[in-house]
Tab-separated table of C-alpha atoms and ligand atoms in Angstrom:
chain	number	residue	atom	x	y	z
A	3	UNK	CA	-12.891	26.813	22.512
A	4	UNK	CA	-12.547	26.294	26.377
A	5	UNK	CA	-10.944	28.978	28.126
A	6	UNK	CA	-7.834	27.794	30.729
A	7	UNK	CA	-8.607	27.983	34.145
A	8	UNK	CA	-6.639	29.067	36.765
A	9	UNK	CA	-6.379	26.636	39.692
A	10	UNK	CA	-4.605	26.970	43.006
A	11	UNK	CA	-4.059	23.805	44.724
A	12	UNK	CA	-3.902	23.721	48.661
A	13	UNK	CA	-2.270	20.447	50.042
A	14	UNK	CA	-0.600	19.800	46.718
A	15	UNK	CA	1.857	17.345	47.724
A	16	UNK	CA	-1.253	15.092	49.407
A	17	UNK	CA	-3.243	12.113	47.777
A	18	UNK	CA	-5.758	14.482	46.261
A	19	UNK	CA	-3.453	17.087	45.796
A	20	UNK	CA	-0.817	14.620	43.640
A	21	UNK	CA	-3.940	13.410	41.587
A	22	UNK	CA	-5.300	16.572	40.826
A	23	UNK	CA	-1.653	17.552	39.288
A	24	UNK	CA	-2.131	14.256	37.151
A	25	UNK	CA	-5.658	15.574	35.354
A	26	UNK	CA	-4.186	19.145	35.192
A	27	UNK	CA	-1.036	17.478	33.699
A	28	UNK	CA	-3.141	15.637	30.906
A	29	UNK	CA	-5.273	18.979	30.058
A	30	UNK	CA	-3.027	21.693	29.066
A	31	UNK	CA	-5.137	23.301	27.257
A	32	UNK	CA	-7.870	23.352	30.253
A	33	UNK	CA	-5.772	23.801	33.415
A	34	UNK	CA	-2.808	25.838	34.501
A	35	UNK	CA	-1.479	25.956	38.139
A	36	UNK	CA	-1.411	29.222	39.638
A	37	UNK	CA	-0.275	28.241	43.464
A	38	UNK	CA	0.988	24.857	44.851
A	39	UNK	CA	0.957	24.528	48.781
A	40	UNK	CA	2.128	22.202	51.402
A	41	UNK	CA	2.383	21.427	54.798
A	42	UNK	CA	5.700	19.708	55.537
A	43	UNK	CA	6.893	17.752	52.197
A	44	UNK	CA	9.487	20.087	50.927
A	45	UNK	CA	11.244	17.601	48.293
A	46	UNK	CA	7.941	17.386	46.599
A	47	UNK	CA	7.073	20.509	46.908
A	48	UNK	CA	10.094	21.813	45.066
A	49	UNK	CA	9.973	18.974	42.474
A	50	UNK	CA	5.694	19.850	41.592
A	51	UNK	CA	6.925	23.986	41.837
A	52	UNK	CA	9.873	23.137	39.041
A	53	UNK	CA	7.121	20.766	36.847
A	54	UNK	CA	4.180	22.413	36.876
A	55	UNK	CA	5.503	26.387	36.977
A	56	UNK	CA	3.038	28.177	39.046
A	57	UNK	CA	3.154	31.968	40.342
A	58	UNK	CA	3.604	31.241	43.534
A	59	UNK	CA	4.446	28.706	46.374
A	60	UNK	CA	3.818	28.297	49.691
A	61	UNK	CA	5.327	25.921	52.642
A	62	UNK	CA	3.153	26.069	55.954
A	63	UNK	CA	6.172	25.153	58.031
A	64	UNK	CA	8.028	28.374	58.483
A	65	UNK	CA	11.680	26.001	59.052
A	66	UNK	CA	11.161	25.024	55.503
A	67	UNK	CA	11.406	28.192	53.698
A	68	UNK	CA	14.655	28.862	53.239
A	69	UNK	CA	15.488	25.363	51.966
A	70	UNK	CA	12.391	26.037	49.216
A	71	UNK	CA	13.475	29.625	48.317
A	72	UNK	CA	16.981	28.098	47.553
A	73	UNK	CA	15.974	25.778	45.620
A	74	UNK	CA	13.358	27.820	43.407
A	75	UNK	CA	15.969	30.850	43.243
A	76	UNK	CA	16.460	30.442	39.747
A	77	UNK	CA	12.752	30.701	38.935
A	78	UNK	CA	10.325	33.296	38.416
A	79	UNK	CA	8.200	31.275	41.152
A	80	UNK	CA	7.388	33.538	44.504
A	81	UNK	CA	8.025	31.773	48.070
A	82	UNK	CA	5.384	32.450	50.906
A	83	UNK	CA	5.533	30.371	54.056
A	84	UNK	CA	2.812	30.310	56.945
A	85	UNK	CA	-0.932	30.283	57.276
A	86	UNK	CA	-1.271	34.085	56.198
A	87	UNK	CA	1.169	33.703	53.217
A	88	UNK	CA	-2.163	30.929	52.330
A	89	UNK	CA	-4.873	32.692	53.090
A	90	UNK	CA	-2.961	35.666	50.805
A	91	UNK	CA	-2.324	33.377	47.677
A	92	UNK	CA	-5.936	32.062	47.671
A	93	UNK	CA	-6.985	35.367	46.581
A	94	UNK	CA	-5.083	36.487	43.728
A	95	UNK	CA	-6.372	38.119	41.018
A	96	UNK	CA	-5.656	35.538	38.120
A	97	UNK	CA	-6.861	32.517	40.082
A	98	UNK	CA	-10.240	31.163	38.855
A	99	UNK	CA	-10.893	28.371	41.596
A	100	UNK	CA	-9.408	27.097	44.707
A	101	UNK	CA	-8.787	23.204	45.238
A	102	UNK	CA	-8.815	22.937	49.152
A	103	UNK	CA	-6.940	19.333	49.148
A	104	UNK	CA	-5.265	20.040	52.612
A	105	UNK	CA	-6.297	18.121	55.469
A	106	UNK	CA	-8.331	18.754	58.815
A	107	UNK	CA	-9.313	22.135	60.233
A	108	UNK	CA	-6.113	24.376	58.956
A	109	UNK	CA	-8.761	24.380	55.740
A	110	UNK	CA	-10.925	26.707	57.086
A	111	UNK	CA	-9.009	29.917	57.512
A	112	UNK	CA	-7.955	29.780	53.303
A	113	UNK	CA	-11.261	28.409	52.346
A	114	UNK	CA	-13.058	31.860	53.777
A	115	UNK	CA	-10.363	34.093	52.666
A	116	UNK	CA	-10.782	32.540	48.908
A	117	UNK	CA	-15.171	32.653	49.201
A	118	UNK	CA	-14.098	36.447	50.120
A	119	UNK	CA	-12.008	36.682	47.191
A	120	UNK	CA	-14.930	35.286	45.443
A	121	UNK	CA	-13.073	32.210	43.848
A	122	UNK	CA	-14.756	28.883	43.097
A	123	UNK	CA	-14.301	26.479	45.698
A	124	UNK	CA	-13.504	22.471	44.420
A	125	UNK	CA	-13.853	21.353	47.833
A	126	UNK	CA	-12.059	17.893	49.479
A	127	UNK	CA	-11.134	19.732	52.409
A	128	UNK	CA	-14.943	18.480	54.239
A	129	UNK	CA	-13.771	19.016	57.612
A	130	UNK	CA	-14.272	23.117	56.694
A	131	UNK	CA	-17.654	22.363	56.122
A	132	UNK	CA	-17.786	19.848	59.426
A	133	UNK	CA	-16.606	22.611	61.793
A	134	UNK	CA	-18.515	25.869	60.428
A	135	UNK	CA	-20.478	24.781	57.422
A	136	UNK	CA	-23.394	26.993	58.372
A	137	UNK	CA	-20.929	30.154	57.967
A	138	UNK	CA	-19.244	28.883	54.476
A	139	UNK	CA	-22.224	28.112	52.701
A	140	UNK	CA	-23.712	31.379	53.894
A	141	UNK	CA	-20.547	33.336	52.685
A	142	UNK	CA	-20.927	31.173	49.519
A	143	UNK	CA	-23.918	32.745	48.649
A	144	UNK	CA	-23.334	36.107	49.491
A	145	UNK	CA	-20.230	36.068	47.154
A	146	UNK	CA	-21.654	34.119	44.734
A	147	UNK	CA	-19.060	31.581	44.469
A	148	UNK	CA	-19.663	27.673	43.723
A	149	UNK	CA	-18.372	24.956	46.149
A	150	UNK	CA	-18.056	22.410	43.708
A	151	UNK	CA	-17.888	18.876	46.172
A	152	UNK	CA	-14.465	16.500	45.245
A	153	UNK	CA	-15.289	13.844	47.842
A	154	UNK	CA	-16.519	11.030	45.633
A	155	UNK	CA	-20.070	10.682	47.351
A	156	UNK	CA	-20.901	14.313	47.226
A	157	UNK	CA	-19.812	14.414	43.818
A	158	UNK	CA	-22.206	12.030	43.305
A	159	UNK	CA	-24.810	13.682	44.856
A	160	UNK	CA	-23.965	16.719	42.592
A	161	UNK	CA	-24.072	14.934	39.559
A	162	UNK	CA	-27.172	13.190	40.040
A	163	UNK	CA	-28.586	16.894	40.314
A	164	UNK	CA	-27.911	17.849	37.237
A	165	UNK	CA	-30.693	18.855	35.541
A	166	UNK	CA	-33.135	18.603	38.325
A	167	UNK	CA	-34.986	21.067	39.922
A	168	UNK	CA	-37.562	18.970	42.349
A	169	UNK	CA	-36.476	18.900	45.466
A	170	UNK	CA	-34.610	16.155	47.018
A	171	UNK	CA	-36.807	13.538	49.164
A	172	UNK	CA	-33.774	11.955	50.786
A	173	UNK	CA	-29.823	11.087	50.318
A	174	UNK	CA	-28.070	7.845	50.723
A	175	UNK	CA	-24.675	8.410	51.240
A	176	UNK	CA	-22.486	4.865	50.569
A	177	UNK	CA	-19.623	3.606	52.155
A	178	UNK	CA	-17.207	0.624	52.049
A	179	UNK	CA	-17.155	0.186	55.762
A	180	UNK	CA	-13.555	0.052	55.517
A	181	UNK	CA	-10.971	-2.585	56.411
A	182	UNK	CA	-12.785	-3.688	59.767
A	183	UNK	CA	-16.462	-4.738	57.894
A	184	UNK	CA	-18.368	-6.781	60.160
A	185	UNK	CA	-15.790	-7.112	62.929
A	186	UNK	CA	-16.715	-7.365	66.606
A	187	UNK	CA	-15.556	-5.216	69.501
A	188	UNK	CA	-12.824	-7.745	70.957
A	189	UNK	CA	-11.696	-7.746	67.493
A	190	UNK	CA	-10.988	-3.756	67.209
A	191	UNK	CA	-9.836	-3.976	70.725
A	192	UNK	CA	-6.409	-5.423	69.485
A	193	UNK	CA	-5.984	-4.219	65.929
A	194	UNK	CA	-2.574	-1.587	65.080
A	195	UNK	CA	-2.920	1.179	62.970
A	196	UNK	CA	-1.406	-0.501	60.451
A	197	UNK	CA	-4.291	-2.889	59.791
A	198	UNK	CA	-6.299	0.430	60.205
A	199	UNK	CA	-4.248	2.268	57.126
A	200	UNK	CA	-5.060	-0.676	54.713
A	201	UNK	CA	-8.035	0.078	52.995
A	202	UNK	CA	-10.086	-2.153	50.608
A	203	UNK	CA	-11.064	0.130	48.252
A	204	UNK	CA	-9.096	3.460	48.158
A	205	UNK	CA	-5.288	4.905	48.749
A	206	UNK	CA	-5.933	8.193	50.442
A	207	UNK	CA	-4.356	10.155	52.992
A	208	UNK	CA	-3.787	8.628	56.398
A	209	UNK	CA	-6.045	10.518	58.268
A	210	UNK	CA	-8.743	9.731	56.049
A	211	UNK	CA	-8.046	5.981	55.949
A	212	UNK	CA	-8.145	6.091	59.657
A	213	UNK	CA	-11.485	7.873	59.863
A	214	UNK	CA	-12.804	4.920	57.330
A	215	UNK	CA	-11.878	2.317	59.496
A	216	UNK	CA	-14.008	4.088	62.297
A	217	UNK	CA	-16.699	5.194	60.265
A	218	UNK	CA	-15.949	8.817	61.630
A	219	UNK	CA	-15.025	9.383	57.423
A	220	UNK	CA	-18.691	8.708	57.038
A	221	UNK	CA	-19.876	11.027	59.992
A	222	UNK	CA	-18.002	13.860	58.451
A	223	UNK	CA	-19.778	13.192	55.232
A	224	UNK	CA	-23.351	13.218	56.947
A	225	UNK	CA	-22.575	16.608	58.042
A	226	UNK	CA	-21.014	17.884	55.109
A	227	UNK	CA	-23.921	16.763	53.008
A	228	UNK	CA	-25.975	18.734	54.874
A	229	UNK	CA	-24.288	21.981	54.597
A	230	UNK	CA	-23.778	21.391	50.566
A	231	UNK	CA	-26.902	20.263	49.747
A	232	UNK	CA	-29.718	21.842	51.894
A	233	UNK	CA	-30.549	19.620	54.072
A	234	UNK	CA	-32.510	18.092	57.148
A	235	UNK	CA	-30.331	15.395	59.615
A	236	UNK	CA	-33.712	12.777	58.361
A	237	UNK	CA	-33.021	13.084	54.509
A	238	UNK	CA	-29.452	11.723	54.934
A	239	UNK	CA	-29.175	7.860	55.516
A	240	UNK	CA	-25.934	6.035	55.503
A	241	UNK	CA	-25.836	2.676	53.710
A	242	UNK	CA	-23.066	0.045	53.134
A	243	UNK	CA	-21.671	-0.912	50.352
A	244	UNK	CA	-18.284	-2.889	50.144
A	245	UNK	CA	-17.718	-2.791	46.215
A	246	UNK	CA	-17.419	1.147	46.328
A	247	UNK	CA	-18.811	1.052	43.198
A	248	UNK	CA	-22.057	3.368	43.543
A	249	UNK	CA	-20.909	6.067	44.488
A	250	UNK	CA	-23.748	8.128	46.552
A	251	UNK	CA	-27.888	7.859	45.628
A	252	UNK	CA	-30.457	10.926	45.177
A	253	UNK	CA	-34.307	10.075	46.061
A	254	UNK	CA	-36.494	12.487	44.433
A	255	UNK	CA	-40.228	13.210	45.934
A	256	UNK	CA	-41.659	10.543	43.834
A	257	UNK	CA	-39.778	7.835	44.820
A	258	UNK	CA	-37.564	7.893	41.715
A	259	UNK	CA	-33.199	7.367	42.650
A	260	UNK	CA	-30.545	8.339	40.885
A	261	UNK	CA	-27.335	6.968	41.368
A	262	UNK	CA	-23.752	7.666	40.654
A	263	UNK	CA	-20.904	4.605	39.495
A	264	UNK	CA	-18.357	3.750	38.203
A	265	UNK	CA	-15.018	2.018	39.903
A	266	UNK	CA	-13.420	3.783	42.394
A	267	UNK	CA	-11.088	6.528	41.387
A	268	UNK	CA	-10.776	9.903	42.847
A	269	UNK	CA	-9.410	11.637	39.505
A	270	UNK	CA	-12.884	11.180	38.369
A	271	UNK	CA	-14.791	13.305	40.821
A	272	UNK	CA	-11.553	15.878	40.956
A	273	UNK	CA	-11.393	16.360	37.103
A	274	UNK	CA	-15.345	16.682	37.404
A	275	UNK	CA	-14.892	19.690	40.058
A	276	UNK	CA	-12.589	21.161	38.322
A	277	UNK	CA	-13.948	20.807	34.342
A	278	UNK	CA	-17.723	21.720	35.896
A	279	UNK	CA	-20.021	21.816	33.993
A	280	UNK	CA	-18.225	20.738	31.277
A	281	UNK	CA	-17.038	16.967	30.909
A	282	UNK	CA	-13.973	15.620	29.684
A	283	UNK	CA	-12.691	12.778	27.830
A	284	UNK	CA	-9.659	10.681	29.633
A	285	UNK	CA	-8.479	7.299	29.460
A	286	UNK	CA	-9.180	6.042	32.696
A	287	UNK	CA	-9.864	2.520	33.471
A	288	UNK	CA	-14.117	1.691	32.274
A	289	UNK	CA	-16.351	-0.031	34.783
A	290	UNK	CA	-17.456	-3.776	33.839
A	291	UNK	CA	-20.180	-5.094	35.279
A	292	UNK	CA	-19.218	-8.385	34.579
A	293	UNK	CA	-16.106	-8.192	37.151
A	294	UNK	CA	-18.651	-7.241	39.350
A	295	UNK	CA	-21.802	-9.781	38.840
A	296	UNK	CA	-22.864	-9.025	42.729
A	297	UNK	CA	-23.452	-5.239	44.438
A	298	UNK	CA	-23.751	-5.553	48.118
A	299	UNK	CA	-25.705	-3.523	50.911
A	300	UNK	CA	-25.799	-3.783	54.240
A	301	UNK	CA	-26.976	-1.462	57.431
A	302	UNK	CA	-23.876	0.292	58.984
A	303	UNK	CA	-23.193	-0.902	62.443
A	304	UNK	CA	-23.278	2.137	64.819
A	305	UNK	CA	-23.340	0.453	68.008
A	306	UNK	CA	-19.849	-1.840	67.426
A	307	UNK	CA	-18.102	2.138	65.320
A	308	UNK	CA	-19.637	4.455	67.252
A	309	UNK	CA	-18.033	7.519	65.541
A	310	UNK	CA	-20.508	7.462	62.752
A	311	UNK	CA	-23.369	7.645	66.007
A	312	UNK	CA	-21.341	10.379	67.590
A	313	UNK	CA	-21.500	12.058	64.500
A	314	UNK	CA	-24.991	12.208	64.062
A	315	UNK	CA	-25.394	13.257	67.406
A	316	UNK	CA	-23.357	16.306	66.860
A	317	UNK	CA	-25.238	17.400	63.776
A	318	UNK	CA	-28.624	17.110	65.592
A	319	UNK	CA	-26.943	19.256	68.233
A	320	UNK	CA	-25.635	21.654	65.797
A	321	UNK	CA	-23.726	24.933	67.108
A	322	UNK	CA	-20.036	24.059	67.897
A	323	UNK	CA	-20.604	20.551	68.446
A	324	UNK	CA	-19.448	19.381	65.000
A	325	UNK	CA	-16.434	21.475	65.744
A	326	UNK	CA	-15.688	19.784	68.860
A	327	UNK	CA	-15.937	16.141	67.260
A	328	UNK	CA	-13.904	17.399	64.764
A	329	UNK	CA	-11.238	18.833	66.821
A	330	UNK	CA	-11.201	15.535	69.412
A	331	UNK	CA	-10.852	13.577	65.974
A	332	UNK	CA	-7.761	14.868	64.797
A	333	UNK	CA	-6.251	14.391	67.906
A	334	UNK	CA	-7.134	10.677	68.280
A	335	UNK	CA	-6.406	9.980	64.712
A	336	UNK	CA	-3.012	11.679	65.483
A	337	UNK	CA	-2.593	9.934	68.696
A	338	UNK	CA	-3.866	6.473	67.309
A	339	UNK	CA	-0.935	6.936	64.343
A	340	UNK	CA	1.717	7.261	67.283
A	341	UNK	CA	0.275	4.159	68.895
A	342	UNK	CA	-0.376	5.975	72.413
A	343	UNK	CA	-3.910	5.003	71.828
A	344	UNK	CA	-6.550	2.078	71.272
A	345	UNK	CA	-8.468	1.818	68.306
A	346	UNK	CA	-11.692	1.997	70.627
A	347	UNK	CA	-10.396	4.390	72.669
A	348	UNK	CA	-10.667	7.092	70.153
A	349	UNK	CA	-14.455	6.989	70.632
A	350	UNK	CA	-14.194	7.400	73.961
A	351	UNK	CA	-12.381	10.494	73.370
A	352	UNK	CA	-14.558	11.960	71.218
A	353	UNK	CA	-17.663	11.604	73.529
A	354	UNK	CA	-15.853	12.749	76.728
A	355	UNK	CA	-15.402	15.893	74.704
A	356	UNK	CA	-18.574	16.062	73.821
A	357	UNK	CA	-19.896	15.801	77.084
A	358	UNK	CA	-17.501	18.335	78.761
A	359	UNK	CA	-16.573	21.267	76.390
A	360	UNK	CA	-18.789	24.480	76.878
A	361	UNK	CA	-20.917	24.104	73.997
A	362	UNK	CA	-22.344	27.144	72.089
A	363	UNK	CA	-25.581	26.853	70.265
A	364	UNK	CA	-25.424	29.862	68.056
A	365	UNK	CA	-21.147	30.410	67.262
A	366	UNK	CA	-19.588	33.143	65.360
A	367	UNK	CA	-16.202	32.545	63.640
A	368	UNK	CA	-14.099	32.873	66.809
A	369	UNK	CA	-16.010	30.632	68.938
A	370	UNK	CA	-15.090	27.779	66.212
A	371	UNK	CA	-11.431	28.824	66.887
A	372	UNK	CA	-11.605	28.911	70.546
A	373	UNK	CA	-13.892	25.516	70.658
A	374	UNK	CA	-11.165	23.954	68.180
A	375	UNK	CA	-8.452	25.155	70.619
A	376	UNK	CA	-10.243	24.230	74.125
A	377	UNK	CA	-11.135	20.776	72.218
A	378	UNK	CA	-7.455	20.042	71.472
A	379	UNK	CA	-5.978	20.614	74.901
A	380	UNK	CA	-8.929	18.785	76.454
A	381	UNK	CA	-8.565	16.092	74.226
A	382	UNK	CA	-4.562	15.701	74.437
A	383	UNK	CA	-4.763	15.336	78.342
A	384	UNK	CA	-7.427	12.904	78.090
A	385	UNK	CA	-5.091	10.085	75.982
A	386	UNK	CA	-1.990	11.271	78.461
A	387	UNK	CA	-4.644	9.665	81.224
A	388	UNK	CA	-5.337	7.180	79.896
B	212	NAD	P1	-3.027	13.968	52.657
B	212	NAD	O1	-2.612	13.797	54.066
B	212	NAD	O2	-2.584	12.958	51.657
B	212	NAD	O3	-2.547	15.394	52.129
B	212	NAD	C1	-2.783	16.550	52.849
B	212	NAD	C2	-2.155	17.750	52.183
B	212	NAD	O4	-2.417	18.890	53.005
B	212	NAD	C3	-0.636	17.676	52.023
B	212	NAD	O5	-0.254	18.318	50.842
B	212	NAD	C4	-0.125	18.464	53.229
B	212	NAD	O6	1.128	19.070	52.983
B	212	NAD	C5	-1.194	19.516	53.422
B	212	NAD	N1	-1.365	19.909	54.822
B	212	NAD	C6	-1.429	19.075	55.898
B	212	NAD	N2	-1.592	19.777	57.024
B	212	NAD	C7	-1.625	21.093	56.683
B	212	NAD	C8	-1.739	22.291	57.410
B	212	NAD	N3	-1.860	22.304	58.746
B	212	NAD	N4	-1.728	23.451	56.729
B	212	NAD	C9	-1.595	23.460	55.388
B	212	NAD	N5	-1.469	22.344	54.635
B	212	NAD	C10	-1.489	21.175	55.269
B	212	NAD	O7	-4.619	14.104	52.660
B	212	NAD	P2	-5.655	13.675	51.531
B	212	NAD	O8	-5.990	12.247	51.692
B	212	NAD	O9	-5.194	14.178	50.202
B	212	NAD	O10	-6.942	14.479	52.002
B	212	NAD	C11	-7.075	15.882	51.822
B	212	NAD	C12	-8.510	16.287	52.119
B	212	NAD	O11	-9.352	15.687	51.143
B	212	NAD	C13	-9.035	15.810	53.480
B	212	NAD	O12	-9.891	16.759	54.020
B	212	NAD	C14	-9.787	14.528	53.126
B	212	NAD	O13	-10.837	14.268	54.043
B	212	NAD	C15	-10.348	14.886	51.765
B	212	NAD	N6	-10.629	13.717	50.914
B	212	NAD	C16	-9.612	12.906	50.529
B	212	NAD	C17	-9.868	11.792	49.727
B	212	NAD	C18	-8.753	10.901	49.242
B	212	NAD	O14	-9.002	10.019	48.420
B	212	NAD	N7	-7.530	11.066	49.692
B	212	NAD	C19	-11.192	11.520	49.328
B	212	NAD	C20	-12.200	12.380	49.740
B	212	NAD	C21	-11.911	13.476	50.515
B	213	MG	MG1	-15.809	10.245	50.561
């Protein structure tokens, strides 16, 4: 018999946040929720708190407490707001692992304070590991905590591992190449963010679907490959394929891969983060390879999405600069969503940045803040010029 684990969710109201609650919901006798979180979505915030029963709940924005506490008055359930109240609920005593399903760099402040508290880490939250992955793994180890990867390719990575000690020749990361596949730069020069949000293979988050359409999604997965699994910038290639149904590919040192499939659904890798190392039966949808008689690749065009180059060029850097792309890519994603910005512009955001913020080759926690801040200010008055 399986003892329950205790999860706390981070970005519970969120794509992988809501999905997560749907394999906890269909394992009750595997999963209980200990702490729900969420930035801004209050409604379903209160309606997940009343379902699922956890210890405690927390609302980043501080305006939104009251309306929460009212409406969990009649419940055991404790109300936090704010970024402390976060990092505070991460760490408490009955939680067994952390699901850090919130998006962009607010991540990193909880994920530390839980690898302190030495909780298990199911990780979505990548851009943690984008901005200071050096420093998490590091404090990983030292507390001997797992980061168990929920982003479907490093899932796949991780389950292609199993079992394996030889060391790892090289990674191919896959990726759809998202709604703008094989389109030219006149093309992108035009298109909305709504043809941007409507991807071919997933429904995620719309700051994720963004970064697929630019390839910056991929980037971010270069570097936090690296930081889970060990590795040199030249093991990690990037290859295309549209079917999303393999998933991520190990080569081992004698040429032998390993691959990952199945169709694309993000409960899979979650439930797999969170069961690890156990598996566990469900009922969703089986793969046929007959509705798929043709599995495509193709090489990932850098020069016409130039995040993905900008990307690599930040890792090979290394200090803050991942921090800095990071930083200038919220803000264009952001900016892009309000339509105060062209799709191709965003690029040219992100490398202005990169060119012009101090950059610091060996940083220590504060220097990610401080680049993250200096990055967003730069960055802002750079779209109001334009
Ligand atoms: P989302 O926008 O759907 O949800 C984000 C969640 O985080 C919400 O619950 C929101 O309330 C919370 N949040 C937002 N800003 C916050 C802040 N400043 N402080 C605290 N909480 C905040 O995003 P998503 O698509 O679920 O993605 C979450 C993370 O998982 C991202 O890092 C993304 O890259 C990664 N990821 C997502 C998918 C996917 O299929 N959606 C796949 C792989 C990886
Ligand atoms: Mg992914």
């Amino acid at each position: 018999m399986q003892q329950i684990k205790y999860i706390a969710i981070l970005g519970s109201t969120g794509s992988i946040g809501t999905q997560a609650l749907e394999v906890i919901k269909s394992h009750p006798q595997l999963f209980k929720v200990k702490v729900l979180t969420a930035q801004s979505n209050v409604e379903l915030l209160i309606e997940q708190a009343l379902s699922f029963q956890p210890d405690e709940v927390v609302i980043g924005d501080e305006t939104l407490y009251q309306k929460l506490k009212e409406a969990l008055h009649q419940t055991p359930i404790s109300v936090k707001s704010g970024m402390e109240a976060l990092c505070e609920v991460v760490a408490l005593p009955e939680v067994d692992l952390v699901l850090t399903a919130l998006v962009g760099f607010a991540g990193l402040k909880p994920t530390l304070a839980a690898i302190k508290a030495g909780k298990d880490i199911a990780l979505a939250n990548k851009e943690t590991l984008v901005v200071a992955g050096e420093l998490v793994t590091e404090l990983a180890k030292q507390n001997q905590v797992k980061i168990l990867p929920v982003d479907s390719e490093h899932s796949a990575i991780f389950q292609c591992l199993v079992g394996e000690i030889a060391p790892i020749e090289k990674i191919y990361l896959t990726a759809s190449g998202g709604p703008f596949r094989g389109k030219d730069i006149s093309f992108l020069s035009e298109v909305t963010h709504q043809q941007a949000l409507k991807h071919p293979n997933w429904i995620m988050g719309a700051k994720i679907t963004i970064d697929s359409a630019t390839l910056m999604n991929k980037g971010l997965e270069v570097i936090e490959a690296k930081w889970l699994f060990d590795l040199s910038v030249d093991q990690i290639d990037v290859i295309i394929h549209p079917q999303s149904i393999i998933h991520s590919i190990v080569q081992f040192q004698d040429g032998s891969m390993k691959a990952q499939m199945g169709l694309p659904d993000m409960k899979l890798p979650i439930q797999y983060a969170l069961s690890y190392p156990d598996r566990t039966q469900n009922n969703f949808k089986r793969f046929n390879f007959l509705d798929y008689p043709q599995l495509t690749f193709e090489q990932a065009d850098t020069k016409t999405f130039r995040n993905l180059a900008l990307a690599f060029e930040a890792l090979n850097k290394g200090g803050n600069m991942p921090c800095i792309v990071n930083a200038a890519n919220e803000v264009v994603v952001a900016e892009f969503l309000k339509e105060r910005i062209g799709f191709l512009q965003m690029s040219e955001v992100i490398e202005t940045c990169m060119a012009k913020l101090d950059f610091i080759a060996q940083p220590v926690l504060s220097d990610y803040f401080e680049s993250d801040n200096q990055t967003r200010i730069f960055a802002k008055e750079l779209v109001t010029s334009i």
